[in-house]
Tab-separated table of C-alpha atoms and ligand atoms in Angstrom:
chain	number	residue	atom	x	y	z
A	1	MET	CA	-54.401	148.133	-52.262
A	2	ALA	CA	-50.775	148.118	-53.016
A	3	ALA	CA	-48.344	145.700	-50.715
A	4	ASN	CA	-45.873	147.289	-48.732
A	5	SER	CA	-43.971	146.610	-45.618
A	6	THR	CA	-46.378	149.145	-43.443
A	7	THR	CA	-49.583	147.480	-44.639
A	8	VAL	CA	-51.310	145.631	-41.167
A	9	ALA	CA	-52.993	142.564	-42.175
A	10	ASN	CA	-54.554	139.843	-40.700
A	11	PRO	CA	-52.620	136.814	-40.455
A	12	VAL	CA	-53.575	133.765	-42.473
A	13	HIS	CA	-54.420	131.161	-39.788
A	14	ASP	CA	-56.149	128.670	-41.860
A	15	PRO	CA	-53.867	125.520	-42.503
A	16	ARG	CA	-55.497	125.047	-45.941
A	17	THR	CA	-55.575	128.528	-47.200
A	18	ARG	CA	-51.928	128.762	-45.935
A	19	ALA	CA	-50.731	126.153	-48.092
A	20	LYS	CA	-52.455	127.133	-50.589
A	21	LEU	CA	-51.189	130.739	-50.505
A	22	LEU	CA	-47.170	129.082	-50.444
A	23	ALA	CA	-48.028	127.262	-52.954
A	24	ALA	CA	-49.350	130.056	-55.062
A	25	LEU	CA	-46.130	132.578	-53.752
A	26	TYR	CA	-43.563	129.826	-54.749
A	27	LEU	CA	-45.304	129.219	-58.434
A	28	ALA	CA	-45.438	133.193	-58.848
A	29	GLN	CA	-41.692	133.482	-58.074
A	30	GLU	CA	-40.945	130.670	-60.187
A	31	GLN	CA	-42.520	132.604	-63.024
A	32	TYR	CA	-41.494	135.975	-62.505
A	33	GLY	CA	-38.212	135.630	-60.489
A	34	TRP	CA	-39.503	137.680	-57.751
A	35	LEU	CA	-42.807	138.817	-55.804
A	36	SER	CA	-43.199	142.087	-57.371
A	37	PRO	CA	-46.237	144.195	-55.892
A	38	GLU	CA	-48.442	143.010	-59.034
A	39	ALA	CA	-47.497	139.488	-58.356
A	40	ILE	CA	-48.530	139.792	-54.796
A	41	GLN	CA	-51.797	141.482	-55.930
A	42	ARG	CA	-52.331	138.627	-58.530
A	43	VAL	CA	-52.005	136.139	-55.833
A	44	ALA	CA	-54.412	138.108	-53.372
A	45	ASN	CA	-56.789	138.087	-55.997
A	46	ARG	CA	-56.831	134.377	-56.685
A	47	LEU	CA	-56.965	133.408	-53.284
A	48	GLU	CA	-59.390	136.090	-52.244
A	49	LEU	CA	-56.930	137.297	-49.332
A	50	SER	CA	-55.797	141.174	-49.183
A	51	ALA	CA	-52.380	142.261	-50.623
A	52	GLY	CA	-51.248	143.053	-47.212
A	53	GLN	CA	-52.042	139.232	-46.163
A	54	VAL	CA	-50.027	137.864	-48.887
A	55	TYR	CA	-47.159	140.458	-48.582
A	56	SER	CA	-47.185	139.446	-44.824
A	57	THR	CA	-46.794	135.600	-45.380
A	58	ALA	CA	-44.441	136.142	-48.063
A	59	SER	CA	-42.242	138.536	-46.052
A	60	PHE	CA	-41.990	135.993	-43.413
A	61	TYR	CA	-40.162	133.276	-45.360
A	62	THR	CA	-36.702	133.863	-46.517
A	63	MET	CA	-37.161	131.844	-49.584
A	64	PHE	CA	-39.152	134.538	-50.870
A	65	ARG	CA	-37.573	137.317	-53.225
A	66	LEU	CA	-39.467	140.801	-52.467
A	67	GLU	CA	-36.573	142.562	-54.720
A	68	PRO	CA	-35.747	141.444	-58.330
A	69	GLN	CA	-32.546	139.601	-57.960
A	70	GLY	CA	-29.739	139.242	-60.599
A	71	LYS	CA	-29.353	136.789	-63.298
A	72	TYR	CA	-26.978	134.696	-61.291
A	73	LEU	CA	-28.026	134.181	-57.475
A	74	VAL	CA	-24.981	133.652	-55.771
A	75	GLN	CA	-25.954	131.701	-52.407
A	76	VAL	CA	-22.822	131.359	-50.218
A	77	CYS	CA	-23.565	128.724	-47.066
A	78	GLU	CA	-22.244	129.739	-43.977
A	79	GLY	CA	-23.177	127.027	-41.968
A	80	LEU	CA	-20.922	124.747	-39.773
A	81	SER	CA	-19.262	122.406	-42.178
A	82	CYS	CA	-18.344	125.049	-44.701
A	83	TYR	CA	-17.162	127.333	-41.896
A	84	LEU	CA	-14.748	124.545	-40.422
A	85	ALA	CA	-13.628	123.518	-44.146
A	86	GLY	CA	-12.486	127.352	-44.240
A	87	GLY	CA	-15.370	128.704	-46.345
A	88	ALA	CA	-18.316	130.610	-44.920
A	89	GLU	CA	-16.903	134.087	-43.986
A	90	PRO	CA	-13.708	134.284	-45.996
A	91	ILE	CA	-15.456	133.342	-49.085
A	92	ILE	CA	-18.378	135.955	-48.526
A	93	GLN	CA	-15.923	138.433	-47.952
A	94	HIS	CA	-14.303	137.474	-50.937
A	95	ILE	CA	-17.070	137.147	-52.953
A	96	ALA	CA	-18.601	140.524	-51.822
A	97	ARG	CA	-15.084	142.325	-52.604
A	98	LYS	CA	-15.083	140.904	-56.139
A	99	LEU	CA	-18.683	141.964	-56.998
A	100	LYS	CA	-18.550	144.930	-54.658
A	101	VAL	CA	-21.829	144.197	-52.930
A	102	LYS	CA	-23.176	143.471	-49.736
A	103	PRO	CA	-24.891	140.216	-49.023
A	104	GLY	CA	-28.479	140.545	-50.283
A	105	GLU	CA	-27.558	143.324	-52.656
A	106	THR	CA	-27.385	142.956	-56.607
A	107	THR	CA	-24.535	144.149	-58.986
A	108	PRO	CA	-25.470	147.400	-61.045
A	109	ASP	CA	-25.504	145.570	-64.200
A	110	GLY	CA	-28.091	143.165	-62.935
A	111	LYS	CA	-25.861	139.926	-63.221
A	112	PHE	CA	-25.244	138.791	-59.731
A	113	THR	CA	-27.040	138.726	-56.489
A	114	LEU	CA	-25.230	137.730	-53.266
A	115	GLU	CA	-26.838	136.109	-50.668
A	116	VAL	CA	-25.684	134.103	-47.472
A	117	VAL	CA	-27.696	130.820	-46.386
A	118	GLN	CA	-27.147	128.592	-43.769
A	119	CYS	CA	-26.741	124.780	-45.317
A	120	LEU	CA	-27.086	123.921	-49.142
A	121	ALA	CA	-26.755	119.946	-48.012
A	122	ALA	CA	-23.264	119.874	-49.274
A	123	CYS	CA	-21.727	119.425	-45.930
A	124	GLY	CA	-19.364	116.709	-46.960
A	125	THR	CA	-17.904	118.605	-49.836
A	126	ALA	CA	-17.661	121.889	-47.965
A	127	PRO	CA	-17.289	124.790	-48.734
A	128	ALA	CA	-19.919	124.946	-50.997
A	129	LEU	CA	-22.091	127.705	-52.770
A	130	ARG	CA	-25.196	127.248	-55.196
A	131	ILE	CA	-25.465	129.615	-58.332
A	132	ASN	CA	-29.210	129.321	-59.525
A	133	ASP	CA	-29.743	125.599	-59.685
A	134	GLU	CA	-26.079	124.468	-59.500
A	135	LEU	CA	-24.240	123.557	-56.725
A	136	TYR	CA	-20.354	124.347	-56.463
A	137	GLU	CA	-18.395	122.156	-53.851
A	138	ASN	CA	-14.905	121.863	-52.310
A	139	LEU	CA	-14.345	125.452	-53.296
A	140	THR	CA	-11.411	127.629	-53.134
A	141	LEU	CA	-10.726	131.517	-53.451
A	142	GLU	CA	-9.084	130.386	-57.040
A	143	SER	CA	-12.041	128.165	-58.011
A	144	ILE	CA	-14.373	130.927	-57.170
A	145	ASP	CA	-12.443	133.740	-59.278
A	146	GLU	CA	-12.536	130.996	-62.189
A	147	LEU	CA	-16.286	130.792	-61.809
A	148	LEU	CA	-17.491	134.315	-61.528
A	149	GLU	CA	-15.394	135.090	-64.295
A	150	ARG	CA	-16.798	132.492	-66.121
A	151	LEU	CA	-20.065	133.727	-65.348
A	152	ARG	CA	-19.529	137.594	-65.957
A	153	SER	CA	-18.331	136.567	-69.518
A	154	ALA	CA	-21.307	134.644	-70.382
A	155	ALA	CA	-23.787	136.111	-72.669
B	201	FES	S1	-22.814	123.578	-43.725
B	201	FES	FE1	-22.647	124.266	-45.547
B	201	FES	S2	-23.295	122.800	-47.315
B	201	FES	FE2	-23.617	122.265	-44.847
């Protein structure tokens, strides 16, 4: 059975199975970068669940990606501290304009995916964003431009 958003599935209620499922989804995403229908099916087979059940759980959590992402996942914080430090919306708009994408989209060259998140635990050095596993703090529009240019020209 192919996993898709129209699949109706019984939710996974058993806490142990659910914990195993979340761990398996996390590992699959680490390995493949996103949860493709094939990855969903593999997890389902492994845990003896239906693909619909696995998809339903994966789609509930924002940490799981059901679409391929760019080489650089740009996560901009829109939390209160970043907002108060002049970040959030102005930074999101600036990056969206620079990359010509909306939040949730990937640039056509597959290099950048823009995502908006709630808090990156860098409130004391707001505004902040994270690119892949790297945190960038005390941002200005100029420092963002430099950062994006550096990544754009990187191999
Ligand atoms: S509110 Fe932006 S890092 Fe916490």
